[in-house]
PDB file of C-alpha atoms in Angstrom:
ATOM      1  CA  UNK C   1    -136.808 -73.879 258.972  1.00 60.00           C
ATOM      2  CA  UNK C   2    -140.108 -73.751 256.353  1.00 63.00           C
ATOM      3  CA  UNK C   3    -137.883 -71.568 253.914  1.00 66.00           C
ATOM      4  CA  UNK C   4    -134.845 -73.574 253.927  1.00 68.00           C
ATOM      5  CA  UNK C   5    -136.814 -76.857 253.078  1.00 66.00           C
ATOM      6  CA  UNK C   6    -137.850 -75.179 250.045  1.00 62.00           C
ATOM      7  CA  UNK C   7    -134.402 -75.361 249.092  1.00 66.00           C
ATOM      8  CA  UNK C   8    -134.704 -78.917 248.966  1.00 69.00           C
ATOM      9  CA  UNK C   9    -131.308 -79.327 251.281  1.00 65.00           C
ATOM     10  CA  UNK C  10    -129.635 -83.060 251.505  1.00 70.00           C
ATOM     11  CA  UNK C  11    -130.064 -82.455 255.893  1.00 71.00           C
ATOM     12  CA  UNK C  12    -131.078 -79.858 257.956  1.00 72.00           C
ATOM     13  CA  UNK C  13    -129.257 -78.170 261.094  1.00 77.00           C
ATOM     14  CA  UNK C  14    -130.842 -76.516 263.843  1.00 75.00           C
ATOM     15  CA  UNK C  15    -128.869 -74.449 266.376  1.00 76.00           C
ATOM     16  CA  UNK C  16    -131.993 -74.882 269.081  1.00 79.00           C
ATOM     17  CA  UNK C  17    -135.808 -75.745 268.853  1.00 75.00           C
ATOM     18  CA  UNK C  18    -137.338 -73.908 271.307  1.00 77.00           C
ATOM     19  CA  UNK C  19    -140.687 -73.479 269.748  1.00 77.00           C
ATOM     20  CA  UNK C  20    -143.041 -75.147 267.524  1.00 74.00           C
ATOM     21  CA  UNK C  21    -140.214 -75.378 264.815  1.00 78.00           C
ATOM     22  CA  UNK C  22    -139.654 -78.631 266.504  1.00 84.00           C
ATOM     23  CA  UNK C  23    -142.633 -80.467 264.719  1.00 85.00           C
ATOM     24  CA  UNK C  24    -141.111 -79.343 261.352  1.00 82.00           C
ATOM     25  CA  UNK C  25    -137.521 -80.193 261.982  1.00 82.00           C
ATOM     26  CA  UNK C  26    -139.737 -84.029 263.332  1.00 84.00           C
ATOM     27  CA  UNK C  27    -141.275 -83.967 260.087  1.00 82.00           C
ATOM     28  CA  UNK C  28    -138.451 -82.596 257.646  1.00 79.00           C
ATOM     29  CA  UNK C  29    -136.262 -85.871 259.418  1.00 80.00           C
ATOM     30  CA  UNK C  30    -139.134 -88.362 258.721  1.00 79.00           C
ATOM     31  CA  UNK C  31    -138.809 -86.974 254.977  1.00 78.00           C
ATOM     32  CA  UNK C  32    -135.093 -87.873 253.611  1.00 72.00           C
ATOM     33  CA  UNK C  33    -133.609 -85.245 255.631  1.00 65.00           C
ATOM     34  CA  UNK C  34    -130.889 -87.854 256.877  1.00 73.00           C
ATOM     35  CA  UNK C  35    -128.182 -86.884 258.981  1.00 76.00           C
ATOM     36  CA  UNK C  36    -130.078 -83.949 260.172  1.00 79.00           C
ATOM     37  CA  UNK C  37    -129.475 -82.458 263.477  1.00 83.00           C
ATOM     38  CA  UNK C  38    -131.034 -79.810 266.447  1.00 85.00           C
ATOM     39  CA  UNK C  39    -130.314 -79.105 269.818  1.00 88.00           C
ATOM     40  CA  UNK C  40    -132.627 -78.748 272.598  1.00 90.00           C
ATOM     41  CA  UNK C  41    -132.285 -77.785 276.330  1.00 91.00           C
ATOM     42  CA  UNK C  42    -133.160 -80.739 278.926  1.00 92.00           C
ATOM     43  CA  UNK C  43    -131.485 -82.497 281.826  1.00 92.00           C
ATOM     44  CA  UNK C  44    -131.202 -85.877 280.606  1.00 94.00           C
ATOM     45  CA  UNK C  45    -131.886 -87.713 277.138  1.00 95.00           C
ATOM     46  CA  UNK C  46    -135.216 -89.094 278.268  1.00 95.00           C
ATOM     47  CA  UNK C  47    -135.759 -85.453 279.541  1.00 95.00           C
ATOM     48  CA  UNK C  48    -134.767 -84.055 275.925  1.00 93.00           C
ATOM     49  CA  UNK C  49    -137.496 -86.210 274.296  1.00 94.00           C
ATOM     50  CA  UNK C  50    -140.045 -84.746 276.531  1.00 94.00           C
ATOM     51  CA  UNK C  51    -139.266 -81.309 275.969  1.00 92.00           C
ATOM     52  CA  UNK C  52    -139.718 -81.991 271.818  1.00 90.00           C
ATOM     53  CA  UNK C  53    -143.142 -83.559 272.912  1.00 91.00           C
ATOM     54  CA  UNK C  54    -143.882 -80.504 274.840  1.00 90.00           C
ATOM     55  CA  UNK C  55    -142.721 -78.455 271.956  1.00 88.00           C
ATOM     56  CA  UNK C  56    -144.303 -80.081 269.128  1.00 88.00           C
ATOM     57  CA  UNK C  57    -147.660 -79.929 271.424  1.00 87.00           C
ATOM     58  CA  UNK C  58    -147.086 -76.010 271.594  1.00 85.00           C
ATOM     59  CA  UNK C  59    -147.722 -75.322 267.671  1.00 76.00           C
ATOM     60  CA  UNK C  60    -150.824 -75.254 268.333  1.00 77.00           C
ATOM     61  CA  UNK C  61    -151.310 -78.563 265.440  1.00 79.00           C
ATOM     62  CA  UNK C  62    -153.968 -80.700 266.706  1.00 83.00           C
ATOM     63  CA  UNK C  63    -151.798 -84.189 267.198  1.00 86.00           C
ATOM     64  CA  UNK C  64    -151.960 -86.860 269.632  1.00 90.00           C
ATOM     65  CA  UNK C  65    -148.689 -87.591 271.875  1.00 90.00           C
ATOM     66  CA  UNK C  66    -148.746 -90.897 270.374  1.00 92.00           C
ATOM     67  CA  UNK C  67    -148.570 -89.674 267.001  1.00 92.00           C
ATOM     68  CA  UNK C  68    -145.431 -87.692 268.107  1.00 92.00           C
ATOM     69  CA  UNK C  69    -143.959 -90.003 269.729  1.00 94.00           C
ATOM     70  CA  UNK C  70    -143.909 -92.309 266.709  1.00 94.00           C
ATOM     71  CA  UNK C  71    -142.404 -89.638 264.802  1.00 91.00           C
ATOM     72  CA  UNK C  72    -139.872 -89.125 267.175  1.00 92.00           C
ATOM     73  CA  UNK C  73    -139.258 -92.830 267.444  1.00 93.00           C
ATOM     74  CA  UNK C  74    -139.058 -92.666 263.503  1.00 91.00           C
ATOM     75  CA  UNK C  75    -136.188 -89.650 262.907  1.00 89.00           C
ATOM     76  CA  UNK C  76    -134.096 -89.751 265.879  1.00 91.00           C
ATOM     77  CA  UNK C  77    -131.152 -92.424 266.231  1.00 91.00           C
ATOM     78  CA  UNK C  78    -129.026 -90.571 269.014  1.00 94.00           C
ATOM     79  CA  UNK C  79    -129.051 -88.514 271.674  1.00 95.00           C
ATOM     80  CA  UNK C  80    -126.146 -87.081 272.692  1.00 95.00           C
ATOM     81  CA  UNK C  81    -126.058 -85.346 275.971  1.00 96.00           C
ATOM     82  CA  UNK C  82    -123.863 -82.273 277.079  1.00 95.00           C
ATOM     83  CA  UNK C  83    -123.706 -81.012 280.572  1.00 92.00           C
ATOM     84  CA  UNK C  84    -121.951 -77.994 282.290  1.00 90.00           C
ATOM     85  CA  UNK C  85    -120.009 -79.497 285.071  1.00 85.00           C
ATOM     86  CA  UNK C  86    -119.286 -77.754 288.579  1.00 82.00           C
ATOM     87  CA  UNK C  87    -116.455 -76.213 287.433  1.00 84.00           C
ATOM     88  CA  UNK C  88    -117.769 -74.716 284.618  1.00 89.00           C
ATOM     89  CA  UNK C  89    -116.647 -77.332 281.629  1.00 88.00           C
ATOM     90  CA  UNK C  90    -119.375 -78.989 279.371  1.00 92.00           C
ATOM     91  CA  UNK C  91    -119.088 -82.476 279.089  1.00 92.00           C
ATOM     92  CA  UNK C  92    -120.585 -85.507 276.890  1.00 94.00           C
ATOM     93  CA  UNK C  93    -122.602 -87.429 279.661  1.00 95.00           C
ATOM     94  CA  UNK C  94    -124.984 -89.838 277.476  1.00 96.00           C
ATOM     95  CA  UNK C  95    -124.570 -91.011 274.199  1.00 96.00           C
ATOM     96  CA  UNK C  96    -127.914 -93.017 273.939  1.00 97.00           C
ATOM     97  CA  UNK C  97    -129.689 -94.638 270.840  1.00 96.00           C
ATOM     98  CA  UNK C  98    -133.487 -94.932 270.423  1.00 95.00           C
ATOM     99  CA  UNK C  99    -134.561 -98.165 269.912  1.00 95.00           C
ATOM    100  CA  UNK C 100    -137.733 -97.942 268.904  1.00 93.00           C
ATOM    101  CA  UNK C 101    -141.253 -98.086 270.834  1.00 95.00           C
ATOM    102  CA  UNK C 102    -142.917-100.257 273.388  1.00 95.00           C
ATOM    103  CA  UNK C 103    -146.555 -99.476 273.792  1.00 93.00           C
ATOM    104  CA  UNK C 104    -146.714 -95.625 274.114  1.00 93.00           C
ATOM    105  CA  UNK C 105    -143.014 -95.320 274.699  1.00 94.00           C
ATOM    106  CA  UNK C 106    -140.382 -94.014 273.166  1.00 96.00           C
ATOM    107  CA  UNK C 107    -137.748 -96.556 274.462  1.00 96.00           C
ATOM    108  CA  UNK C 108    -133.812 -95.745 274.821  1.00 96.00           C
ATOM    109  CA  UNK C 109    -130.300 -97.402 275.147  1.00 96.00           C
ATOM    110  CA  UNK C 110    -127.281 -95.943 276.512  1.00 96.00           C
ATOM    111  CA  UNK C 111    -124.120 -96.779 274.486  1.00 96.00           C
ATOM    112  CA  UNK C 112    -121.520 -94.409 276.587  1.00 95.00           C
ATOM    113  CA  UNK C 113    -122.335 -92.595 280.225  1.00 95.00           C
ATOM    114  CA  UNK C 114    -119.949 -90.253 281.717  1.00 93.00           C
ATOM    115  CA  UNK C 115    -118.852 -91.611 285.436  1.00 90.00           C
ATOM    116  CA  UNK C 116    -117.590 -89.325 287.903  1.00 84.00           C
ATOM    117  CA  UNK C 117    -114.615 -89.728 289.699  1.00 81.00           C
ATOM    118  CA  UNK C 118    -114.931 -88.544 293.533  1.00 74.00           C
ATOM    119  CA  UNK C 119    -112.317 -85.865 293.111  1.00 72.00           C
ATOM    120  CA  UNK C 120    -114.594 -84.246 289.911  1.00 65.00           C
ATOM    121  CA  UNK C 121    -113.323 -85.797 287.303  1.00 79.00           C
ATOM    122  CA  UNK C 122    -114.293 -88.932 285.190  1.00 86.00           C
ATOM    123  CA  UNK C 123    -114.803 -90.822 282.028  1.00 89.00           C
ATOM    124  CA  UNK C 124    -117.168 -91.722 279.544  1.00 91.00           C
ATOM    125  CA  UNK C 125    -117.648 -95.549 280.349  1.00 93.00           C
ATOM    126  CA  UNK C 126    -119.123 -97.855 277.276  1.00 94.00           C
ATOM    127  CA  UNK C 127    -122.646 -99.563 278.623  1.00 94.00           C
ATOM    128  CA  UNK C 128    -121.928-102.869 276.169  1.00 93.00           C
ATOM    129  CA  UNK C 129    -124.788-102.124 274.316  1.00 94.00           C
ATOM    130  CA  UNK C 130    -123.758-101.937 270.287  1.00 93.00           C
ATOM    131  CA  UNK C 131    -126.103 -99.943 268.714  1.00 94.00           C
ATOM    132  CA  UNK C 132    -127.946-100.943 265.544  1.00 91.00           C
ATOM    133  CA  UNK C 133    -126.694 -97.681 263.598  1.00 88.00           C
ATOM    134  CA  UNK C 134    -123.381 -99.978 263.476  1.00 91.00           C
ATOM    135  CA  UNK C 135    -124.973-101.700 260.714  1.00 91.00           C
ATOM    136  CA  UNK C 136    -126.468 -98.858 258.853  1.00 87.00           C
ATOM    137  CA  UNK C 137    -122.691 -97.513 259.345  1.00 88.00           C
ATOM    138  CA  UNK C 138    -121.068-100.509 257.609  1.00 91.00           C
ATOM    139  CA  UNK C 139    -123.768-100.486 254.966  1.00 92.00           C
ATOM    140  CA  UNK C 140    -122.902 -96.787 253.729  1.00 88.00           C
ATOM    141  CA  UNK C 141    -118.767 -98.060 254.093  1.00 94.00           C
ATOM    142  CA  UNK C 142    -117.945 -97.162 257.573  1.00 93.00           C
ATOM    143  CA  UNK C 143    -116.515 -99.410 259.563  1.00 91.00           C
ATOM    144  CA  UNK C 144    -116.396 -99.178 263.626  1.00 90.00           C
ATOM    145  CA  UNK C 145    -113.804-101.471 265.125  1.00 88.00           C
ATOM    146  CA  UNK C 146    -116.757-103.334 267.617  1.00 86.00           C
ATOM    147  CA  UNK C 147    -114.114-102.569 271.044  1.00 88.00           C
ATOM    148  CA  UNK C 148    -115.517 -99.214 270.880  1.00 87.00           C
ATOM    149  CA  UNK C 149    -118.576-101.233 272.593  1.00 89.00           C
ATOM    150  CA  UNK C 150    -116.791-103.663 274.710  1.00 84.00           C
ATOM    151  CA  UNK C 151    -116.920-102.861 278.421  1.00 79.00           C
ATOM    152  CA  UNK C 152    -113.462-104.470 279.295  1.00 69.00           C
TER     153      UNK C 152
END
């Protein structure tokens, strides 16, 4: 990750953080590395943002969780969850936005959650919630028809 920022790249894409990269790929987002993008292994989004906490706390870099939760708050819009199913499959189960921070929290919206049918199968069901990245969408010339949020 350290040697391809010296190549000054436009974004920056991660196959997995599993270590203390994760800091770096925080701070490479909070520095005009838009439209960058990681994975990282948890069972839910909230879940995912704890495990980059835990991570970042691993390089050994004297921050405080607040300070990392900020940055988090700061580079991440989405989370988008994928989970192995019982028979095997991987589905999208959360698409969820973060919204910001309340106190010491990093807080999130769902936009889509996956709802299982009782015979194992299902659909990803819109929450209502339109996320603010509609706007900064439309502001770069993409244009979302707004029934991708509606609930009906």
């Amino acid at each position: 990750l350290a040697n391809s920022l010296r190549m000054r790249p436009d974004r920056v894409i991660v196959g997995e953080c599993r270590r203390s990269e994760a800091l770096d790929m925080l701070q490479a987002m909070n520095t005009g590395h838009n439209g960058s993008m990681t994975t990282v292994h948890a069972n839910s989004p909230r879940d995912g943002l704890s495990r980059i906490e835990t991570l970042c706390l691993m390089g050994g870099v004297e921050l405080p969780l607040s300070a990392i939760r900020k940055q988090l708050a700061s580079a991440i819009d989405l989370i988008i969850q994928v989970k192995r199913m019982r028979d095997g499959s991987r589905r999208i189960t959360h698409i969820a936005e973060i919204t910001g921070m309340e106190g010491e929290t990093v807080t999130l919206q769902d936009i889509f959650e996956w709802e299982e049918s009782a015979q194992g199968a299902g659909r990803m069901i819109c929450t209502g919630y339109v996320p603010r990245l509609v706007e900064r969408l439309r502001e770069k010339g993409v244009e979302l028809p707004m029934n991708y949020f509606s609930t009906t």
